[in-house]
Short mmCIF file of C-alpha atoms in Angstrom, two decimals:
data_model
loop_
_atom_site.label_atom_id
_atom_site.label_comp_id
_atom_site.label_asym_id
_atom_site.label_seq_id
_atom_site.Cartn_x
_atom_site.Cartn_y
_atom_site.Cartn_z
CA MET A 28 1.56 -0.24 5.67
CA PRO A 29 5.01 -1.29 4.47
CA HIS A 30 6.45 0.47 1.45
CA PRO A 31 9.45 -0.38 -0.65
CA GLY A 32 12.67 1.50 -0.08
CA SER A 33 15.02 2.92 -2.65
CA GLU A 34 18.61 2.35 -3.78
CA ALA A 35 20.80 5.25 -4.69
CA ARG A 36 21.97 3.85 -8.09
CA GLY A 37 21.01 1.26 -10.64
CA ARG A 38 17.53 0.52 -9.28
CA SER A 39 14.24 2.38 -8.58
CA LEU A 40 11.18 0.91 -6.96
CA ARG A 41 7.92 2.57 -7.68
CA ALA A 42 4.77 2.58 -5.53
CA GLN A 43 1.56 2.47 -7.44
CA GLY A 44 -2.20 2.40 -6.54
CA VAL A 45 -4.48 -0.55 -7.30
CA PRO A 46 -6.47 0.12 -10.59
CA GLN A 47 -9.72 2.02 -10.15
CA GLY A 48 -11.87 -0.95 -11.08
CA ASP A 49 -10.80 -3.00 -7.96
CA ARG A 50 -12.35 -0.72 -5.41
CA THR A 51 -13.32 -3.51 -3.09
CA LYS A 52 -10.09 -5.22 -2.55
CA ASN A 53 -6.93 -3.39 -1.29
CA ARG A 54 -7.80 -0.21 -3.15
CA GLY A 55 -5.00 2.21 -3.08
CA SER A 56 -2.52 -0.37 -1.84
CA VAL A 57 1.15 0.06 -2.82
CA ALA A 58 2.87 -2.24 -5.32
CA THR A 59 6.41 -2.34 -6.53
CA ALA A 60 7.80 -2.19 -9.98
CA THR A 61 11.42 -2.98 -11.03
CA PRO A 62 12.82 -0.85 -13.87
CA PRO A 63 14.04 -2.46 -17.05
CA PRO A 64 17.69 -2.52 -18.12
CA MET A 65 19.31 0.88 -18.73
CA HIS A 66 19.23 2.38 -22.26
CA GLU A 67 22.26 3.45 -24.28
CA HIS A 68 24.29 6.23 -22.66
CA ALA A 69 23.18 9.76 -23.55
CA THR A 70 25.35 12.85 -23.77
CA LEU A 71 25.10 15.60 -21.23
CA GLU A 72 23.64 18.03 -23.76
CA GLU A 73 21.00 15.50 -24.78
CA SER A 74 20.01 14.86 -21.24
CA ARG A 75 19.58 18.52 -20.47
CA THR A 76 17.49 18.90 -23.59
CA THR A 77 15.24 16.02 -22.55
CA LEU A 78 14.83 17.34 -19.08
CA LEU A 79 14.19 20.95 -19.83
CA VAL A 80 11.62 20.61 -22.58
CA PRO A 81 8.10 19.96 -21.32
CA HIS A 82 6.23 17.26 -23.09
CA PRO A 83 2.85 18.40 -24.54
CA GLY A 84 1.14 15.02 -24.35
CA PRO A 85 0.04 12.81 -21.45
CA ALA A 86 2.56 10.47 -19.72
CA GLY A 87 0.65 7.60 -21.16
CA ASP A 88 1.86 8.46 -24.71
CA ASP A 89 5.39 7.13 -23.87
CA ASP A 90 6.26 3.71 -22.47
CA ALA A 91 6.21 4.01 -18.69
CA GLU A 92 9.13 1.66 -18.32
CA SER A 93 11.23 3.85 -20.66
CA LEU A 94 10.40 6.98 -18.69
CA ARG A 95 11.59 5.35 -15.54
CA ALA A 96 14.67 3.82 -17.04
CA ARG A 97 15.98 7.06 -18.53
CA TRP A 98 16.59 8.40 -15.03
CA LEU A 99 19.07 5.60 -14.38
CA GLU A 100 21.26 6.47 -17.35
CA PRO A 101 24.71 7.83 -16.43
CA GLU A 102 25.31 11.58 -16.27
CA GLY A 103 28.47 13.04 -14.91
CA ASP A 104 29.50 11.16 -11.75
CA GLY A 105 26.03 9.74 -11.15
CA THR A 106 22.74 9.23 -12.92
CA ARG A 107 20.24 11.55 -14.49
CA ARG A 108 18.13 11.32 -11.43
CA ASP A 109 21.02 12.38 -9.18
CA ALA A 110 21.79 15.30 -11.55
CA MET A 111 18.19 16.40 -11.62
CA LEU A 112 17.85 16.34 -7.84
CA ARG A 113 20.94 18.46 -7.51
CA ARG A 114 19.60 20.86 -10.08
CA LEU A 115 16.30 21.10 -8.20
CA ALA A 116 18.18 21.70 -4.95
CA GLU A 117 20.05 24.58 -6.56
CA ARG A 118 16.76 25.98 -7.73
CA ARG A 119 15.38 26.30 -4.21
CA GLY A 120 14.49 29.84 -3.41
CA ALA A 121 15.25 31.02 -6.97
CA GLY A 122 11.54 31.59 -7.76
CA HIS A 123 9.69 30.45 -10.82
CA GLY A 124 11.80 28.80 -13.44
CA GLU A 125 11.23 27.04 -16.75
CA PRO A 126 8.83 24.08 -16.52
CA LEU A 127 10.70 20.83 -16.37
CA ASP A 128 9.93 17.40 -17.91
CA LEU A 129 10.15 15.19 -14.80
CA ARG A 130 7.93 12.35 -15.92
CA GLY A 131 8.65 9.08 -14.28
CA LEU A 132 11.22 10.65 -11.87
CA PRO A 133 12.02 8.25 -8.95
CA ALA A 134 12.22 10.62 -6.01
CA ILE A 135 11.25 8.58 -2.96
CA ASP A 136 11.95 10.47 0.29
CA ALA A 137 13.24 13.51 -1.75
CA ASP A 138 13.24 16.95 -0.20
CA PHE A 139 11.39 19.42 -2.41
CA GLU A 140 10.36 21.76 0.41
CA GLY A 141 9.47 25.23 -0.88
CA LEU A 142 10.46 24.47 -4.45
CA ASP A 143 8.62 26.27 -7.32
CA LEU A 144 7.67 23.54 -9.79
CA THR A 145 5.04 25.57 -11.60
CA GLY A 146 3.90 23.90 -14.79
CA CYS A 147 6.31 20.95 -14.38
CA ASP A 148 5.29 17.51 -15.72
CA LEU A 149 5.63 14.92 -12.99
CA SER A 150 3.34 12.40 -14.52
CA GLY A 151 4.14 8.84 -13.45
CA ALA A 152 6.80 10.12 -11.01
CA ASP A 153 7.30 8.35 -7.67
CA LEU A 154 7.30 10.98 -4.89
CA SER A 155 6.47 8.51 -2.14
CA ARG A 156 7.16 10.11 1.30
CA ALA A 157 8.66 13.14 -0.41
CA ASN A 158 8.80 16.42 1.50
CA LEU A 159 6.82 19.01 -0.60
CA VAL A 160 5.91 21.26 2.34
CA GLY A 161 5.13 24.74 0.88
CA ALA A 162 6.07 23.66 -2.63
CA VAL A 163 4.44 25.48 -5.54
CA LEU A 164 2.96 23.07 -8.10
CA PHE A 165 0.62 25.53 -9.82
CA ARG A 166 -0.84 23.86 -12.91
CA ALA A 167 1.60 21.05 -12.69
CA ARG A 168 0.93 17.66 -14.32
CA LEU A 169 0.89 14.83 -11.85
CA ARG A 170 -1.22 12.24 -13.75
CA GLY A 171 -0.65 8.79 -12.23
CA THR A 172 2.00 10.25 -9.83
CA THR A 173 2.70 8.30 -6.66
CA LEU A 174 2.53 10.55 -3.62
CA PHE A 175 2.17 7.79 -1.06
CA GLU A 176 2.52 9.44 2.45
CA ALA A 177 4.07 12.56 0.84
CA ASP A 178 3.99 15.72 2.93
CA LEU A 179 2.16 18.42 0.91
CA THR A 180 1.40 20.68 3.92
CA ASP A 181 0.61 24.21 2.70
CA ALA A 182 1.67 23.26 -0.86
CA GLU A 183 0.04 25.21 -3.71
CA LEU A 184 -1.46 22.88 -6.36
CA SER A 185 -4.13 25.09 -7.88
CA GLY A 186 -5.07 24.00 -11.35
CA ALA A 187 -2.82 20.95 -11.14
CA ASP A 188 -3.80 17.71 -12.92
CA LEU A 189 -3.72 14.76 -10.35
CA THR A 190 -5.90 12.35 -12.39
CA GLY A 191 -5.19 8.86 -11.13
CA ALA A 192 -2.59 9.95 -8.59
CA ASN A 193 -2.03 7.88 -5.46
CA LEU A 194 -2.09 10.13 -2.42
CA ARG A 195 -2.76 7.40 0.09
CA GLY A 196 -1.79 8.51 3.53
CA ALA A 197 -0.64 11.85 2.19
CA GLU A 198 -0.41 14.92 4.55
CA ALA A 199 -1.92 17.86 2.66
CA ALA A 200 -3.29 20.05 5.53
CA GLY A 201 -3.81 23.58 4.33
CA ALA A 202 -2.88 22.76 0.76
CA GLY A 203 -4.24 24.85 -2.17
CA LEU A 204 -6.14 22.44 -4.47
CA GLY A 205 -8.61 24.87 -6.04
CA ARG A 206 -9.62 23.95 -9.57
CA CYS A 207 -7.35 20.93 -9.59
CA CYS A 208 -8.34 17.63 -11.14
CA LEU A 209 -8.29 14.60 -8.76
CA ASP A 210 -10.49 12.29 -10.90
CA ASP A 211 -9.87 8.64 -10.06
CA ALA A 212 -7.25 9.63 -7.51
CA VAL A 213 -6.63 7.48 -4.36
CA LEU A 214 -6.78 9.66 -1.21
CA LEU A 215 -7.42 6.82 1.22
CA GLU A 216 -6.62 7.99 4.80
CA ALA A 217 -5.10 11.20 3.37
CA ASN A 218 -5.25 14.37 5.57
CA LEU A 219 -6.58 17.39 3.73
CA ALA A 220 -7.74 19.32 6.88
CA GLY A 221 -8.21 22.97 6.09
CA ALA A 222 -7.27 22.55 2.39
CA THR A 223 -8.90 24.64 -0.36
CA LEU A 224 -10.74 22.49 -2.98
CA THR A 225 -12.99 25.21 -4.52
CA ASP A 226 -14.09 24.06 -8.05
CA ALA A 227 -11.93 20.96 -7.78
CA THR A 228 -13.03 17.74 -9.56
CA LEU A 229 -12.87 14.45 -7.62
CA VAL A 230 -14.92 12.20 -9.78
CA ARG A 231 -14.64 8.57 -8.70
CA ALA A 232 -11.97 9.55 -6.19
CA ASP A 233 -11.27 7.27 -3.23
CA LEU A 234 -11.59 9.35 -0.11
CA ARG A 235 -12.36 6.62 2.35
CA LEU A 236 -11.31 7.44 5.97
CA ALA A 237 -9.79 10.73 4.59
CA THR A 238 -9.69 13.80 6.85
CA LEU A 239 -11.52 16.65 5.15
CA ALA A 240 -12.29 18.73 8.23
CA ARG A 241 -12.61 22.43 7.57
CA ILE A 242 -12.00 22.20 3.89
CA ARG A 243 -13.21 25.06 1.62
CA GLY A 244 -14.88 23.08 -1.02
CA ARG A 245 -17.45 25.17 -2.84
CA SER A 246 -18.71 23.78 -6.20
CA MET A 247 -16.60 20.61 -6.06
CA ASP A 248 -17.52 17.63 -8.29
CA LEU A 249 -17.78 14.63 -6.03
CA SER A 250 -19.68 12.54 -8.51
CA GLN A 251 -19.31 8.85 -7.66
CA ALA A 252 -16.56 9.55 -5.18
CA ASP A 253 -16.27 7.27 -2.18
CA LEU A 254 -16.18 9.15 1.11
CA THR A 255 -17.05 6.19 3.37
CA ARG A 256 -16.24 7.14 7.00
CA ALA A 257 -14.48 10.34 5.94
CA ASN A 258 -14.18 13.16 8.45
CA LEU A 259 -16.01 16.21 7.01
CA THR A 260 -16.63 18.17 10.25
CA ASP A 261 -17.00 21.88 9.58
CA ALA A 262 -16.47 21.24 5.84
CA GLU A 263 -17.91 23.67 3.29
CA LEU A 264 -19.56 21.72 0.48
CA ASP A 265 -21.96 24.44 -0.83
CA GLY A 266 -23.00 23.95 -4.44
CA SER A 267 -21.00 20.80 -4.83
CA ARG A 268 -22.11 17.90 -7.13
CA VAL A 269 -22.55 14.62 -5.23
CA ARG A 270 -24.43 12.47 -7.70
CA GLY A 271 -23.57 8.84 -7.06
CA ALA A 272 -21.17 9.65 -4.18
CA VAL A 273 -20.98 7.46 -1.01
CA PHE A 274 -20.97 9.24 2.31
CA ASP A 275 -21.82 6.15 4.39
CA GLY A 276 -20.62 6.55 7.99
CA ALA A 277 -19.10 9.94 7.25
CA ASP A 278 -18.88 12.68 9.99
CA LEU A 279 -20.68 15.76 8.67
CA ARG A 280 -21.11 17.59 11.94
CA ARG A 281 -21.34 21.34 11.42
CA ALA A 282 -20.71 20.98 7.67
CA SER A 283 -22.40 23.26 5.21
CA LEU A 284 -24.50 21.48 2.62
CA LYS A 285 -26.28 24.32 0.91
CA LEU A 286 -27.51 23.75 -2.72
CA LEU A 287 -26.03 20.32 -3.22
CA ASP A 288 -26.57 18.96 -6.70
CA GLY A 289 -27.53 15.27 -7.05
CA TYR A 290 -28.01 14.51 -3.29
CA GLU A 291 -30.95 12.29 -4.15
CA GLN A 292 -28.61 9.92 -6.01
CA ALA A 293 -25.98 9.84 -3.23
CA HIS A 294 -25.69 7.39 -0.31
CA TRP A 295 -25.98 8.75 3.18
CA ILE A 296 -26.39 5.74 5.37
CA GLY A 297 -25.12 6.21 8.91
CA VAL A 298 -23.91 9.80 8.44
CA ASP A 299 -23.60 12.07 11.39
CA VAL A 300 -25.55 15.26 10.64
CA ARG A 301 -25.65 16.70 14.17
CA GLU A 302 -25.11 20.44 14.64
CA ILE A 303 -25.62 21.26 10.99
CA ASP A 304 -27.28 24.45 9.98
CA PHE A 305 -29.69 23.21 7.29
CA THR A 306 -30.56 26.71 5.99
CA GLY A 307 -30.73 26.28 2.29
CA ALA A 308 -30.58 22.49 2.66
CA HIS A 309 -33.84 21.41 4.17
CA LEU A 310 -34.73 19.12 1.23
CA CYS A 311 -31.33 17.44 1.59
CA ARG A 312 -31.91 16.96 5.36
CA ARG A 313 -35.26 15.32 4.67
CA PHE A 314 -33.78 13.00 2.11
CA ILE A 315 -30.87 11.95 4.37
CA LEU A 316 -33.29 11.23 7.27
CA ASP A 317 -35.69 9.34 4.93
CA GLN A 318 -32.88 7.20 3.51
CA ASN A 319 -31.63 6.17 6.90
CA TYR A 320 -35.15 5.38 8.11
CA LEU A 321 -35.76 3.13 5.10
CA ALA A 322 -32.35 1.47 5.63
CA GLU A 323 -33.25 0.61 9.17
CA PHE A 324 -36.72 -0.52 8.18
CA ARG A 325 -35.62 -2.99 5.52
CA SER A 326 -32.82 -4.43 7.82
CA LYS A 327 -35.19 -5.43 10.66
CA SER A 328 -36.41 -8.60 9.03
CA ARG A 329 -36.86 -10.55 5.79
CA ALA A 330 -40.49 -9.66 5.73
CA ASN A 331 -39.62 -5.95 6.04
CA LEU A 332 -37.21 -6.33 3.17
CA TRP A 333 -39.96 -7.71 0.92
CA LEU A 334 -42.32 -5.07 2.08
CA TYR A 335 -39.71 -2.39 1.31
CA ARG A 336 -39.21 -3.75 -2.16
CA ALA A 337 -42.97 -3.68 -2.92
CA TRP A 338 -43.18 -0.23 -1.38
CA TRP A 339 -40.32 1.05 -3.54
CA ILE A 340 -41.60 -0.53 -6.73
CA THR A 341 -45.12 0.92 -6.46
CA SER A 342 -44.41 4.46 -5.11
CA ASP A 343 -40.69 5.00 -4.39
CA CYS A 344 -41.58 4.45 -0.66
CA GLY A 345 -44.48 6.94 -0.71
CA ARG A 346 -42.53 9.69 -2.51
CA SER A 347 -43.71 9.21 -6.12
CA PHE A 348 -47.22 10.21 -6.95
CA LEU A 349 -46.68 9.46 -10.69
CA ARG A 350 -45.44 5.86 -10.00
CA TRP A 351 -48.50 5.08 -7.85
CA ALA A 352 -50.77 6.59 -10.51
CA LEU A 353 -49.18 4.48 -13.20
CA TRP A 354 -49.71 1.27 -11.13
CA THR A 355 -53.38 2.33 -10.59
CA GLY A 356 -53.75 2.62 -14.34
CA VAL A 357 -52.30 -0.88 -14.77
CA LEU A 358 -54.94 -2.23 -12.41
CA VAL A 359 -57.66 -0.60 -14.40
CA VAL A 360 -56.33 -2.31 -17.59
CA ILE A 361 -56.00 -5.69 -15.84
CA PHE A 362 -59.52 -5.69 -14.52
CA ALA A 363 -60.88 -4.48 -17.85
CA GLY A 364 -59.25 -7.53 -19.44
CA LEU A 365 -60.89 -9.81 -16.87
CA TYR A 366 -64.30 -8.28 -17.55
CA THR A 367 -63.96 -9.25 -21.29
CA MET A 368 -63.84 -12.90 -20.10
CA ALA A 369 -66.71 -12.61 -17.65
CA ASP A 370 -70.48 -12.36 -17.96
CA VAL A 371 -71.16 -8.62 -17.83
CA ASP A 372 -74.39 -6.97 -19.15
CA TYR A 373 -73.36 -3.68 -20.80
CA GLY A 374 -76.92 -2.77 -21.72
CA ALA A 375 -78.14 -1.49 -25.01
CA HIS A 376 -75.17 0.84 -25.68
CA GLU A 377 -72.15 -1.55 -25.54
CA THR A 378 -68.91 -0.25 -27.17
CA VAL A 379 -65.34 -1.44 -27.41
CA LEU A 380 -64.55 0.83 -24.43
CA SER A 381 -67.26 -0.69 -22.25
CA PRO A 382 -64.94 -3.02 -20.28
CA PHE A 383 -62.59 -0.10 -19.57
CA TYR A 384 -65.49 2.17 -18.63
CA PHE A 385 -66.83 -0.42 -16.15
CA SER A 386 -63.35 -1.01 -14.74
CA VAL A 387 -62.85 2.69 -14.05
CA VAL A 388 -66.27 3.39 -12.41
CA THR A 389 -65.84 0.13 -10.30
CA LEU A 390 -62.29 0.99 -9.14
CA THR A 391 -63.37 4.59 -8.29
CA THR A 392 -66.48 3.19 -6.59
CA LEU A 393 -68.72 5.51 -8.65
CA GLY A 394 -71.10 2.63 -9.31
CA PHE A 395 -73.41 4.20 -11.89
CA GLY A 396 -75.46 1.06 -12.14
CA ASP A 397 -75.94 1.00 -15.88
CA ILE A 398 -73.63 -2.02 -16.25
CA LEU A 399 -74.25 -5.26 -14.28
CA PRO A 400 -72.06 -8.31 -13.59
CA THR A 401 -74.45 -11.26 -14.31
CA SER A 402 -72.37 -14.19 -13.06
CA VAL A 403 -70.65 -15.19 -9.85
CA GLY A 404 -67.29 -14.80 -11.46
CA ALA A 405 -68.00 -11.37 -12.71
CA GLN A 406 -69.34 -10.28 -9.32
CA LEU A 407 -66.20 -11.57 -7.55
CA ILE A 408 -63.96 -9.64 -10.01
CA ALA A 409 -66.05 -6.49 -9.40
CA MET A 410 -65.84 -6.87 -5.54
CA ALA A 411 -62.04 -7.45 -5.80
CA GLU A 412 -61.60 -4.37 -7.91
CA VAL A 413 -63.70 -2.21 -5.44
CA THR A 414 -61.41 -3.41 -2.53
CA VAL A 415 -58.25 -2.72 -4.48
CA GLY A 416 -59.70 0.57 -5.63
CA TYR A 417 -60.11 1.89 -2.16
CA MET A 418 -56.46 1.21 -1.43
CA ALA A 419 -55.26 2.62 -4.70
CA LEU A 420 -57.23 5.81 -4.36
CA GLY A 421 -56.30 6.09 -0.78
CA GLY A 422 -52.63 5.92 -1.69
CA LEU A 423 -53.02 8.58 -4.36
CA LEU A 424 -54.77 10.95 -1.97
CA SER A 425 -52.20 10.31 0.75
CA ILE A 426 -49.21 10.98 -1.47
CA PHE A 427 -50.85 13.96 -2.96
CA SER A 428 -51.75 15.53 0.36
CA ASN A 429 -48.33 14.94 1.79
CA LYS A 430 -46.79 16.72 -1.21
CA MET A 431 -49.26 19.56 -1.06
CA ALA A 432 -49.06 20.18 2.63
CA ARG A 433 -45.57 18.95 3.68
CA ARG A 434 -43.21 21.38 5.24
CA ALA A 435 -39.79 20.93 6.73
CA GLU A 436 -40.03 19.08 10.03
#
């Protein structure tokens, strides 16, 4: 998609992702922002002090426009931005230096290949299409940073904070992202093939159409993440949390899904699970297959949809013994109430529990015979309860036997 360019002096255009709430329309799209007028000129010493002292708080504590505008203030024969880029170029190959305050830095198309930016604060910076191949960003702060189509191949970002960052279309094959925070980040169409994401958090991250083939992602947190049509072939997801995640249409061939947490609350419609070794994940396999069967069943016709709804309400589609038992109890109470309005002879030992007693023995077809319906209405109610009782008890026995005897298919 098109992306705004940059001017050398006096103007900086920033690419930003669409807010997280609008996930259904142009999510992760790039917008432009024009910086405000420049502030008062700062001295060279003041500018160096500002740039070299890391800020303890999040980028949101300061006005974003002010952060961007400060880089346009004059310094030497150029701007602060130009001076900082020269300083960073001189730092190349010098190893780990002092963490820098680079918040809001406009660095579109900048070359940071191999730079050691350990601990630097790049929150709110615009690094669209920047070259960060092999760069070291260990424990760096990149909250809300724009990395649109940036090249992070083999970069080291372990422990980095990328909350809300825009990495749409980024190239991060082989990158080290262990223990990093990518909550609410946009990684639409990003390439993370072979990356390390062990213990990383990607809560609510947008990973639609992303390439995650061969990732090492043990114990990731993918809660509520959107991985629709993502490529997860040969991915290692063992022990990851996937509660509320969407994997619809994802390619999971040969992926490892052992001990997933919260897979029952995830969406797996249309996933490709061929060639997977389900050792340690047989329950997950069964759930995925059941979910896809039910999705196909309810999509066949409107009648099937209504049947599905009734099936789900009464027994979670045959999976909940407790839900079916509760509905059976509700039937007992309903028929007991009907018996209080009908002519029923409870004999010489009638009590307040007699209607419930008669309802239970009728529904379970025990038929002790000590209580008699003495009117046509009462007899019709009793016959209806016997009929419903057969189905209710049959359902209970069916669900119970399946749970007791079921094994992995």
